[in-house]
PDB file of C-alpha atoms in Angstrom:
ATOM      1  CA  MET A 131      41.352 -88.254 -24.077  1.00 50.00           C
ATOM      2  CA  THR A 132      44.672 -87.513 -25.727  1.00 51.00           C
ATOM      3  CA  THR A 133      46.702 -84.445 -24.813  1.00 50.00           C
ATOM      4  CA  SER A 134      48.093 -82.146 -27.457  1.00 50.00           C
ATOM      5  CA  SER A 135      52.745 -82.073 -27.981  1.00 47.00           C
ATOM      6  CA  SER A 136      51.406 -78.276 -27.214  1.00 47.00           C
ATOM      7  CA  GLU A 137      49.956 -79.516 -23.712  1.00 49.00           C
ATOM      8  CA  ARG A 138      52.701 -82.158 -22.694  1.00 52.00           C
ATOM      9  CA  GLY A 139      55.341 -79.122 -23.273  1.00 54.00           C
ATOM     10  CA  VAL A 140      57.046 -80.364 -26.144  1.00 57.00           C
ATOM     11  CA  SER A 141      58.241 -78.498 -29.315  1.00 57.00           C
ATOM     12  CA  LEU A 142      57.750 -79.552 -32.928  1.00 64.00           C
ATOM     13  CA  GLY A 143      58.991 -76.360 -34.780  1.00 66.00           C
ATOM     14  CA  MET A 144      62.393 -75.543 -35.599  1.00 63.00           C
ATOM     15  CA  PRO A 145      65.245 -77.099 -34.029  1.00 67.00           C
ATOM     16  CA  GLU A 146      67.050 -74.038 -31.967  1.00 69.00           C
ATOM     17  CA  LEU A 147      69.338 -72.167 -34.068  1.00 72.00           C
ATOM     18  CA  PRO A 148      73.083 -72.380 -33.004  1.00 81.00           C
ATOM     19  CA  ALA A 149      74.048 -70.140 -30.582  1.00 85.00           C
ATOM     20  CA  PRO A 150      75.450 -66.895 -31.255  1.00 88.00           C
ATOM     21  CA  GLY A 151      79.307 -66.078 -31.222  1.00 87.00           C
ATOM     22  CA  TYR A 152      80.873 -62.919 -28.384  1.00 90.00           C
ATOM     23  CA  PRO A 153      81.370 -59.841 -30.253  1.00 91.00           C
ATOM     24  CA  ASP A 154      84.917 -59.910 -31.608  1.00 92.00           C
ATOM     25  CA  ASP A 155      86.559 -57.517 -28.721  1.00 94.00           C
ATOM     26  CA  VAL A 156      84.863 -60.100 -26.262  1.00 94.00           C
ATOM     27  CA  ARG A 157      86.043 -62.772 -27.583  1.00 95.00           C
ATOM     28  CA  ALA A 158      89.783 -61.723 -27.978  1.00 96.00           C
ATOM     29  CA  ARG A 159      89.880 -61.287 -24.536  1.00 95.00           C
ATOM     30  CA  LEU A 160      88.723 -64.672 -22.991  1.00 96.00           C
ATOM     31  CA  GLU A 161      90.739 -66.554 -25.739  1.00 96.00           C
ATOM     32  CA  ALA A 162      94.017 -65.226 -24.148  1.00 96.00           C
ATOM     33  CA  ASP A 163      92.793 -66.637 -20.781  1.00 96.00           C
ATOM     34  CA  ALA A 164      91.579 -69.465 -22.271  1.00 96.00           C
ATOM     35  CA  ARG A 165      94.881 -69.964 -23.852  1.00 96.00           C
ATOM     36  CA  GLU A 166      96.406 -69.589 -20.568  1.00 96.00           C
ATOM     37  CA  VAL A 167      94.371 -72.149 -18.629  1.00 96.00           C
ATOM     38  CA  ILE A 168      94.361 -74.345 -21.531  1.00 97.00           C
ATOM     39  CA  ALA A 169      98.079 -74.562 -21.145  1.00 96.00           C
ATOM     40  CA  ARG A 170      98.057 -75.935 -17.879  1.00 95.00           C
ATOM     41  CA  TYR A 171      97.111 -78.933 -18.583  1.00 95.00           C
ATOM     42  CA  PRO A 172      98.516 -82.028 -20.963  1.00 93.00           C
ATOM     43  CA  ASP A 173      95.130 -83.195 -21.407  1.00 92.00           C
ATOM     44  CA  SER A 174      93.416 -79.604 -23.583  1.00 92.00           C
ATOM     45  CA  ARG A 175      89.828 -80.940 -22.428  1.00 90.00           C
ATOM     46  CA  SER A 176      90.901 -81.291 -18.582  1.00 94.00           C
ATOM     47  CA  ALA A 177      90.321 -77.431 -19.210  1.00 96.00           C
ATOM     48  CA  LEU A 178      86.544 -77.536 -19.304  1.00 97.00           C
ATOM     49  CA  LEU A 179      86.012 -76.864 -15.769  1.00 97.00           C
ATOM     50  CA  PRO A 180      87.800 -74.007 -15.008  1.00 96.00           C
ATOM     51  CA  LEU A 181      86.788 -72.956 -18.615  1.00 97.00           C
ATOM     52  CA  LEU A 182      82.884 -72.772 -17.656  1.00 97.00           C
ATOM     53  CA  HIS A 183      84.011 -70.692 -14.129  1.00 97.00           C
ATOM     54  CA  LEU A 184      85.915 -68.454 -17.374  1.00 96.00           C
ATOM     55  CA  VAL A 185      82.775 -67.458 -19.124  1.00 96.00           C
ATOM     56  CA  GLN A 186      80.380 -68.130 -16.105  1.00 95.00           C
ATOM     57  CA  SER A 187      82.414 -64.785 -15.136  1.00 95.00           C
ATOM     58  CA  GLU A 188      81.924 -63.104 -18.362  1.00 94.00           C
ATOM     59  CA  GLU A 189      77.991 -62.838 -17.990  1.00 92.00           C
ATOM     60  CA  GLY A 190      77.024 -64.653 -14.508  1.00 93.00           C
ATOM     61  CA  HIS A 191      75.494 -67.773 -15.921  1.00 94.00           C
ATOM     62  CA  VAL A 192      76.783 -69.973 -17.948  1.00 95.00           C
ATOM     63  CA  THR A 193      75.417 -69.311 -21.924  1.00 94.00           C
ATOM     64  CA  ARG A 194      75.172 -71.469 -24.653  1.00 94.00           C
ATOM     65  CA  THR A 195      76.981 -68.933 -26.481  1.00 95.00           C
ATOM     66  CA  GLY A 196      79.779 -69.512 -23.530  1.00 96.00           C
ATOM     67  CA  MET A 197      79.402 -73.364 -24.419  1.00 95.00           C
ATOM     68  CA  ARG A 198      79.980 -73.108 -27.721  1.00 95.00           C
ATOM     69  CA  PHE A 199      83.150 -71.012 -26.999  1.00 96.00           C
ATOM     70  CA  CYS A 200      84.279 -73.745 -24.700  1.00 96.00           C
ATOM     71  CA  ALA A 201      83.810 -76.538 -27.391  1.00 96.00           C
ATOM     72  CA  GLU A 202      85.784 -74.532 -30.067  1.00 95.00           C
ATOM     73  CA  MET A 203      88.812 -73.670 -27.654  1.00 96.00           C
ATOM     74  CA  LEU A 204      88.646 -77.437 -26.656  1.00 96.00           C
ATOM     75  CA  ASP A 205      87.935 -79.083 -29.880  1.00 95.00           C
ATOM     76  CA  LEU A 206      84.883 -81.049 -28.229  1.00 95.00           C
ATOM     77  CA  THR A 207      81.239 -81.303 -29.295  1.00 94.00           C
ATOM     78  CA  THR A 208      78.690 -78.809 -27.705  1.00 93.00           C
ATOM     79  CA  ALA A 209      76.701 -82.047 -26.315  1.00 93.00           C
ATOM     80  CA  GLU A 210      79.629 -82.367 -25.010  1.00 95.00           C
ATOM     81  CA  VAL A 211      80.165 -79.232 -23.364  1.00 95.00           C
ATOM     82  CA  THR A 212      76.699 -78.966 -22.420  1.00 95.00           C
ATOM     83  CA  ALA A 213      76.662 -82.235 -20.704  1.00 95.00           C
ATOM     84  CA  VAL A 214      79.153 -81.057 -18.007  1.00 95.00           C
ATOM     85  CA  ALA A 215      77.891 -77.820 -17.465  1.00 95.00           C
ATOM     86  CA  THR A 216      74.646 -79.266 -16.928  1.00 93.00           C
ATOM     87  CA  PHE A 217      76.098 -81.941 -14.391  1.00 94.00           C
ATOM     88  CA  TYR A 218      77.277 -79.562 -11.392  1.00 91.00           C
ATOM     89  CA  THR A 219      75.389 -77.327  -9.979  1.00 86.00           C
ATOM     90  CA  MET A 220      78.455 -74.788  -9.328  1.00 89.00           C
ATOM     91  CA  TYR A 221      77.436 -73.545 -12.894  1.00 93.00           C
ATOM     92  CA  ARG A 222      74.432 -71.810 -13.214  1.00 91.00           C
ATOM     93  CA  ARG A 223      71.857 -72.364 -16.408  1.00 90.00           C
ATOM     94  CA  LYS A 224      69.917 -68.845 -16.035  1.00 91.00           C
ATOM     95  CA  PRO A 225      70.291 -65.129 -14.911  1.00 91.00           C
ATOM     96  CA  SER A 226      71.314 -64.768 -11.054  1.00 90.00           C
ATOM     97  CA  GLY A 227      72.216 -62.666  -8.565  1.00 93.00           C
ATOM     98  CA  ASP A 228      74.953 -60.813  -7.703  1.00 95.00           C
ATOM     99  CA  TYR A 229      75.683 -62.568  -4.489  1.00 96.00           C
ATOM    100  CA  GLN A 230      75.074 -66.505  -4.637  1.00 95.00           C
ATOM    101  CA  VAL A 231      73.189 -66.778  -1.114  1.00 96.00           C
ATOM    102  CA  GLY A 232      73.448 -70.921  -0.185  1.00 95.00           C
ATOM    103  CA  VAL A 233      72.115 -72.596   2.697  1.00 96.00           C
ATOM    104  CA  CYS A 234      72.995 -75.772   3.699  1.00 94.00           C
ATOM    105  CA  THR A 235      70.067 -77.741   4.229  1.00 91.00           C
ATOM    106  CA  ASN A 236      71.877 -81.059   5.542  1.00 91.00           C
ATOM    107  CA  THR A 237      71.307 -82.981   7.927  1.00 89.00           C
ATOM    108  CA  LEU A 238      73.823 -81.375  11.287  1.00 89.00           C
ATOM    109  CA  CYS A 239      72.859 -77.444   9.830  1.00 91.00           C
ATOM    110  CA  ALA A 240      68.915 -78.201   9.375  1.00 91.00           C
ATOM    111  CA  VAL A 241      69.086 -80.312  13.251  1.00 91.00           C
ATOM    112  CA  MET A 242      70.943 -76.475  13.898  1.00 92.00           C
ATOM    113  CA  GLY A 243      68.608 -74.248  12.448  1.00 93.00           C
ATOM    114  CA  GLY A 244      69.228 -74.556   8.557  1.00 94.00           C
ATOM    115  CA  ASP A 245      65.685 -75.121   7.663  1.00 94.00           C
ATOM    116  CA  ALA A 246      64.638 -72.712   9.712  1.00 95.00           C
ATOM    117  CA  ILE A 247      67.026 -70.269   7.942  1.00 96.00           C
ATOM    118  CA  PHE A 248      66.286 -71.334   4.401  1.00 96.00           C
ATOM    119  CA  SER A 249      62.455 -70.488   5.191  1.00 96.00           C
ATOM    120  CA  ALA A 250      62.635 -67.349   6.382  1.00 96.00           C
ATOM    121  CA  LEU A 251      65.154 -65.959   3.934  1.00 97.00           C
ATOM    122  CA  GLN A 252      62.483 -67.688   1.245  1.00 96.00           C
ATOM    123  CA  GLU A 253      59.266 -65.598   3.119  1.00 96.00           C
ATOM    124  CA  HIS A 254      62.114 -62.571   3.580  1.00 97.00           C
ATOM    125  CA  LEU A 255      63.047 -61.502  -0.047  1.00 96.00           C
ATOM    126  CA  GLY A 256      59.781 -63.278  -1.421  1.00 95.00           C
ATOM    127  CA  VAL A 257      61.949 -65.965  -3.688  1.00 95.00           C
ATOM    128  CA  GLY A 258      61.903 -69.352  -4.220  1.00 94.00           C
ATOM    129  CA  ASN A 259      64.699 -72.184  -4.448  1.00 93.00           C
ATOM    130  CA  GLY A 260      67.507 -70.873  -7.435  1.00 91.00           C
ATOM    131  CA  GLU A 261      65.699 -67.530  -7.539  1.00 94.00           C
ATOM    132  CA  THR A 262      66.992 -63.811  -8.033  1.00 95.00           C
ATOM    133  CA  THR A 263      65.428 -61.188  -6.030  1.00 95.00           C
ATOM    134  CA  ASP A 264      63.788 -58.241  -8.461  1.00 94.00           C
ATOM    135  CA  ASP A 265      66.872 -56.149  -8.169  1.00 93.00           C
ATOM    136  CA  GLY A 266      68.869 -58.679  -9.046  1.00 93.00           C
ATOM    137  CA  LYS A 267      71.050 -58.342  -6.107  1.00 95.00           C
ATOM    138  CA  VAL A 268      70.559 -61.896  -4.164  1.00 96.00           C
ATOM    139  CA  THR A 269      69.637 -65.247  -5.664  1.00 96.00           C
ATOM    140  CA  LEU A 270      68.413 -68.072  -2.694  1.00 96.00           C
ATOM    141  CA  GLU A 271      69.416 -71.298  -2.916  1.00 94.00           C
ATOM    142  CA  HIS A 272      69.867 -74.391  -0.548  1.00 91.00           C
ATOM    143  CA  ILE A 273      72.364 -76.261  -0.510  1.00 90.00           C
ATOM    144  CA  GLU A 274      73.751 -80.052   0.699  1.00 86.00           C
ATOM    145  CA  CYS A 275      76.694 -79.273   2.620  1.00 87.00           C
ATOM    146  CA  ASN A 276      79.229 -76.291   2.847  1.00 82.00           C
ATOM    147  CA  ALA A 277      81.375 -78.544   3.997  1.00 84.00           C
ATOM    148  CA  ALA A 278      81.414 -76.749   7.605  1.00 86.00           C
ATOM    149  CA  CYS A 279      79.632 -79.124   9.590  1.00 87.00           C
ATOM    150  CA  ASP A 280      81.300 -77.356  12.992  1.00 86.00           C
ATOM    151  CA  TYR A 281      79.393 -73.945  12.301  1.00 90.00           C
ATOM    152  CA  ALA A 282      76.634 -75.569  11.403  1.00 91.00           C
ATOM    153  CA  PRO A 283      74.398 -73.838  10.563  1.00 94.00           C
ATOM    154  CA  VAL A 284      76.364 -72.003   8.527  1.00 93.00           C
ATOM    155  CA  VAL A 285      75.458 -69.935   5.090  1.00 95.00           C
ATOM    156  CA  MET A 286      77.729 -69.101   2.493  1.00 94.00           C
ATOM    157  CA  VAL A 287      77.905 -65.824   0.244  1.00 95.00           C
ATOM    158  CA  ASN A 288      79.661 -66.535  -3.111  1.00 93.00           C
ATOM    159  CA  TRP A 289      81.250 -69.855  -1.311  1.00 90.00           C
ATOM    160  CA  GLU A 290      82.300 -67.629   1.335  1.00 90.00           C
ATOM    161  CA  PHE A 291      81.563 -68.827   5.024  1.00 91.00           C
ATOM    162  CA  PHE A 292      78.464 -67.186   7.633  1.00 93.00           C
ATOM    163  CA  ASP A 293      79.425 -69.382  10.548  1.00 92.00           C
ATOM    164  CA  ASP A 294      77.022 -69.962  13.440  1.00 92.00           C
ATOM    165  CA  GLN A 295      73.832 -67.632  11.758  1.00 94.00           C
ATOM    166  CA  THR A 296      70.198 -67.804  13.086  1.00 95.00           C
ATOM    167  CA  PRO A 297      67.345 -66.558  11.090  1.00 95.00           C
ATOM    168  CA  GLU A 298      67.359 -63.060  11.991  1.00 96.00           C
ATOM    169  CA  SER A 299      71.566 -62.835  11.463  1.00 96.00           C
ATOM    170  CA  ALA A 300      70.679 -64.230   7.510  1.00 96.00           C
ATOM    171  CA  LYS A 301      67.713 -62.036   6.776  1.00 97.00           C
ATOM    172  CA  ARG A 302      70.098 -59.137   8.398  1.00 96.00           C
ATOM    173  CA  LEU A 303      72.777 -60.457   5.758  1.00 96.00           C
ATOM    174  CA  VAL A 304      71.148 -60.530   2.773  1.00 97.00           C
ATOM    175  CA  ASP A 305      69.693 -56.719   3.622  1.00 96.00           C
ATOM    176  CA  ASP A 306      73.129 -55.439   3.523  1.00 96.00           C
ATOM    177  CA  LEU A 307      73.853 -57.361   0.618  1.00 96.00           C
ATOM    178  CA  ARG A 308      70.853 -55.768  -1.186  1.00 95.00           C
ATOM    179  CA  ALA A 309      71.343 -52.253   0.105  1.00 95.00           C
ATOM    180  CA  GLY A 310      75.225 -52.310  -0.675  1.00 93.00           C
ATOM    181  CA  ARG A 311      76.378 -52.341   2.644  1.00 93.00           C
ATOM    182  CA  GLN A 312      79.959 -53.836   3.363  1.00 90.00           C
ATOM    183  CA  VAL A 313      79.519 -57.553   4.620  1.00 91.00           C
ATOM    184  CA  GLU A 314      82.398 -59.328   6.367  1.00 90.00           C
ATOM    185  CA  PRO A 315      82.453 -63.463   5.933  1.00 91.00           C
ATOM    186  CA  THR A 316      83.316 -64.852   8.973  1.00 88.00           C
ATOM    187  CA  ARG A 317      86.293 -66.675   7.616  1.00 82.00           C
ATOM    188  CA  GLY A 318      88.075 -66.169   4.402  1.00 78.00           C
ATOM    189  CA  ALA A 319      88.460 -63.380   1.814  1.00 82.00           C
ATOM    190  CA  PRO A 320      86.180 -60.307   1.717  1.00 85.00           C
ATOM    191  CA  LEU A 321      83.289 -60.530  -0.046  1.00 89.00           C
ATOM    192  CA  CYS A 322      83.225 -60.267  -4.096  1.00 91.00           C
ATOM    193  CA  THR A 323      80.866 -60.386  -6.509  1.00 93.00           C
ATOM    194  CA  PHE A 324      80.063 -63.919  -8.166  1.00 94.00           C
ATOM    195  CA  LYS A 325      81.299 -62.981 -11.341  1.00 94.00           C
ATOM    196  CA  GLU A 326      84.682 -62.263  -9.613  1.00 93.00           C
ATOM    197  CA  THR A 327      83.929 -65.292  -7.636  1.00 92.00           C
ATOM    198  CA  ALA A 328      83.934 -67.347 -11.157  1.00 94.00           C
ATOM    199  CA  ARG A 329      86.339 -65.899 -12.221  1.00 94.00           C
ATOM    200  CA  MET A 330      88.930 -67.086  -9.327  1.00 93.00           C
ATOM    201  CA  LEU A 331      87.443 -70.316  -9.917  1.00 93.00           C
ATOM    202  CA  ALA A 332      89.060 -70.500 -13.039  1.00 94.00           C
ATOM    203  CA  GLY A 333      92.489 -70.389 -11.730  1.00 93.00           C
ATOM    204  CA  PHE A 334      93.421 -66.674 -11.885  1.00 93.00           C
ATOM    205  CA  PRO A 335      94.611 -64.805  -9.032  1.00 89.00           C
ATOM    206  CA  ASP A 336      92.027 -62.529  -6.988  1.00 82.00           C
ATOM    207  CA  GLU A 337      94.262 -58.861  -7.311  1.00 81.00           C
ATOM    208  CA  ARG A 338      92.357 -57.702  -4.661  1.00 78.00           C
ATOM    209  CA  ASP A 339      94.306 -55.741  -2.133  1.00 77.00           C
ATOM    210  CA  GLY A 340      95.010 -57.635   0.885  1.00 71.00           C
ATOM    211  CA  ALA A 341      92.582 -60.023   0.100  1.00 70.00           C
ATOM    212  CA  VAL A 342      94.773 -63.440  -0.196  1.00 68.00           C
ATOM    213  CA  GLU A 343      96.684 -62.891   3.114  1.00 68.00           C
ATOM    214  CA  ALA A 344      92.989 -62.859   4.681  1.00 67.00           C
ATOM    215  CA  THR A 345      91.955 -65.894   3.899  1.00 63.00           C
ATOM    216  CA  GLY A 346      93.479 -67.103   6.874  1.00 59.00           C
ATOM    217  CA  SER A 347      93.187 -70.828   8.209  1.00 63.00           C
ATOM    218  CA  ALA A 348      91.040 -73.177   9.499  1.00 69.00           C
ATOM    219  CA  GLY A 349      89.494 -72.067  12.554  1.00 72.00           C
ATOM    220  CA  PRO A 350      89.693 -73.082  16.187  1.00 77.00           C
ATOM    221  CA  ALA A 351      86.397 -75.673  15.805  1.00 77.00           C
ATOM    222  CA  SER A 352      87.949 -77.430  12.616  1.00 78.00           C
ATOM    223  CA  LEU A 353      91.275 -78.330  14.399  1.00 82.00           C
ATOM    224  CA  VAL A 354      90.460 -79.876  17.124  1.00 81.00           C
ATOM    225  CA  GLY A 355      90.026 -83.589  15.795  1.00 81.00           C
ATOM    226  CA  LEU A 356      94.159 -82.762  14.406  1.00 83.00           C
ATOM    227  CA  ARG A 357      95.344 -81.663  17.942  1.00 85.00           C
ATOM    228  CA  LEU A 358      94.087 -84.789  19.666  1.00 87.00           C
ATOM    229  CA  ALA A 359      95.666 -86.744  15.885  1.00 88.00           C
ATOM    230  CA  LYS A 360      98.920 -85.472  17.358  1.00 88.00           C
ATOM    231  CA  GLY A 361      98.457 -85.967  21.036  1.00 85.00           C
ATOM    232  CA  GLU A 362      97.756 -82.553  22.475  1.00 82.00           C
ATOM    233  CA  THR A 363      95.180 -82.270  24.804  1.00 71.00           C
ATOM    234  CA  GLY A 364      92.950 -79.429  25.647  1.00 64.00           C
ATOM    235  CA  ALA A 365      91.527 -78.167  28.977  1.00 58.00           C
ATOM    236  CA  ALA A 366      90.297 -80.247  31.792  1.00 52.00           C
ATOM    237  CA  ARG A 367      87.059 -82.046  31.339  1.00 54.00           C
ATOM    238  CA  VAL A 368      84.307 -83.588  33.616  1.00 50.00           C
ATOM    239  CA  VAL A 369      84.370 -87.483  32.362  1.00 50.00           C
ATOM    240  CA  HIS A 370      81.629 -89.923  34.080  1.00 57.00           C
ATOM    241  CA  PRO A 371      81.972 -93.538  34.713  1.00 54.00           C
ATOM    242  CA  ARG A 372      80.153 -95.591  32.360  1.00 51.00           C
ATOM    243  CA  ASP A 373      78.797 -97.236  35.775  1.00 54.00           C
ATOM    244  CA  GLY A 374      77.472 -94.716  37.670  1.00 50.00           C
ATOM    245  CA  GLY A 375      77.109 -90.538  37.657  1.00 48.00           C
ATOM    246  CA  PRO A 376      78.965 -87.618  38.039  1.00 48.00           C
ATOM    247  CA  HIS A 377      81.743 -88.090  40.985  1.00 49.00           C
ATOM    248  CA  ASP A 378      80.789 -86.868  43.989  1.00 46.00           C
ATOM    249  CA  GLU A 379      84.549 -86.121  45.343  1.00 47.00           C
ATOM    250  CA  PRO A 380      85.430 -81.977  45.928  1.00 48.00           C
ATOM    251  CA  ARG A 381      88.250 -80.479  43.793  1.00 46.00           C
ATOM    252  CA  ASP A 382      89.682 -77.343  44.009  1.00 50.00           C
ATOM    253  CA  GLY A 383      86.493 -76.086  44.041  1.00 49.00           C
ATOM    254  CA  ALA A 384      84.055 -75.284  45.627  1.00 48.00           C
ATOM    255  CA  PRO A 385      82.266 -78.772  47.697  1.00 49.00           C
ATOM    256  CA  GLY A 386      80.339 -80.714  45.820  1.00 49.00           C
ATOM    257  CA  ASP A 387      81.714 -80.782  42.271  1.00 49.00           C
ATOM    258  CA  ALA A 388      82.576 -83.606  39.749  1.00 49.00           C
ATOM    259  CA  ALA A 389      85.805 -84.354  39.949  1.00 51.00           C
ATOM    260  CA  VAL A 390      88.284 -83.067  37.014  1.00 50.00           C
ATOM    261  CA  HIS A 391      89.855 -85.688  35.139  1.00 51.00           C
ATOM    262  CA  GLU A 392      92.780 -84.601  32.476  1.00 52.00           C
ATOM    263  CA  PRO A 393      93.332 -87.647  30.057  1.00 48.00           C
ATOM    264  CA  SER A 394      96.267 -87.980  28.216  1.00 52.00           C
ATOM    265  CA  PRO A 395      96.905 -88.624  24.469  1.00 49.00           C
ATOM    266  CA  ALA A 396      96.135 -92.114  24.738  1.00 49.00           C
ATOM    267  CA  GLU A 397      93.207 -92.581  26.715  1.00 46.00           C
ATOM    268  CA  HIS A 398      89.451 -92.318  25.080  1.00 43.00           C
ATOM    269  CA  LEU A 399      87.921 -88.795  25.725  1.00 44.00           C
ATOM    270  CA  SER A 400      84.678 -90.319  25.791  1.00 43.00           C
ATOM    271  CA  SER A 401      84.000 -93.087  28.358  1.00 41.00           C
ATOM    272  CA  HIS A 402      80.804 -94.564  25.204  1.00 42.00           C
ATOM    273  CA  ASP A 403      83.969 -95.710  23.184  1.00 45.00           C
ATOM    274  CA  ALA A 404      86.595 -97.203  25.550  1.00 45.00           C
ATOM    275  CA  PRO A 405      87.532-100.420  25.351  1.00 48.00           C
ATOM    276  CA  GLN A 406      85.027-103.052  27.763  1.00 47.00           C
ATOM    277  CA  ASP A 407      86.019-106.662  29.049  1.00 50.00           C
ATOM    278  CA  THR A 408      82.395-108.188  27.086  1.00 47.00           C
ATOM    279  CA  SER A 409      82.679-112.292  26.045  1.00 47.00           C
ATOM    280  CA  ALA A 410      84.140-111.210  22.931  1.00 47.00           C
ATOM    281  CA  SER A 411      87.044-109.214  23.856  1.00 48.00           C
ATOM    282  CA  ASP A 412      88.332-111.025  26.885  1.00 51.00           C
ATOM    283  CA  PRO A 413      90.243-114.172  25.896  1.00 56.00           C
ATOM    284  CA  ALA A 414      89.673-116.170  29.212  1.00 60.00           C
ATOM    285  CA  HIS A 415      86.058-115.638  28.386  1.00 53.00           C
ATOM    286  CA  PRO A 416      85.202-116.743  24.621  1.00 54.00           C
ATOM    287  CA  ALA A 417      82.218-116.194  23.366  1.00 48.00           C
ATOM    288  CA  GLY A 418      79.474-119.024  22.778  1.00 48.00           C
ATOM    289  CA  PRO A 419      77.192-120.263  20.088  1.00 48.00           C
ATOM    290  CA  VAL A 420      74.288-117.898  19.790  1.00 46.00           C
ATOM    291  CA  ASP A 421      70.753-119.470  19.660  1.00 51.00           C
ATOM    292  CA  GLU A 422      68.496-118.344  16.679  1.00 50.00           C
ATOM    293  CA  GLU A 423      66.917-116.305  19.587  1.00 52.00           C
ATOM    294  CA  GLY A 424      70.389-114.171  19.826  1.00 47.00           C
ATOM    295  CA  GLN A 425      71.127-115.416  23.092  1.00 51.00           C
TER     296      GLN A 425
END
């Protein structure tokens, strides 16, 4: 049994017409911005990524008109621009919402509840992955990693962090976004629309009063490793020896409390990664030959 081209979803009609250009006033404004971006690079084609963000800030997604504009400004073919625009998921290929709500479903966030959050939001909003609510406010998507594992599970809205989320807190978040209520990220700059975010990603400053000062820095959970690397130690903690359970010696607190050990900067904080005297590490007892069964 054969299948027709229409059933296979293959169009054999006329080729797609060239993309229309921007209106003259929009073109003039975008050209001025584009030339500013291009001037930052010794090779003009290196400006393609920020230019794609620039045209995305105009319409909320990268249109064929936007790709044609990038090609003309950088003396590239539209095929070259399309290859880049379709490779990176940060460039939207269809109309999307004012707020891109991304739920991390990578390993740690998923284990900590990211999958449950994503499922709850799909049901609550009535949309699937990459789909937008009917009011045009929220586009929901799962993303592989928010680079914020120490605050898992994490949701991002227009690339701003909302840490330590639950299904209920995430539903309140999207409800507030749709209702136009003010929403504050856990850390970082105040929230703005996706178009405004795209313009910043194109390399233009955030001109909102106090926005730059509000960005702050990494949170305490992100800086623990850095402090340890510098030899700084945190609060006293209980360390259980490898060869037994908790110590029974009393400390200054209640009788029977586990002994508190203050680690030195050079000491391993976990007994599980401390060096052990084994046949491989003890010169006095070198490892002998290993038989086929690993003995």
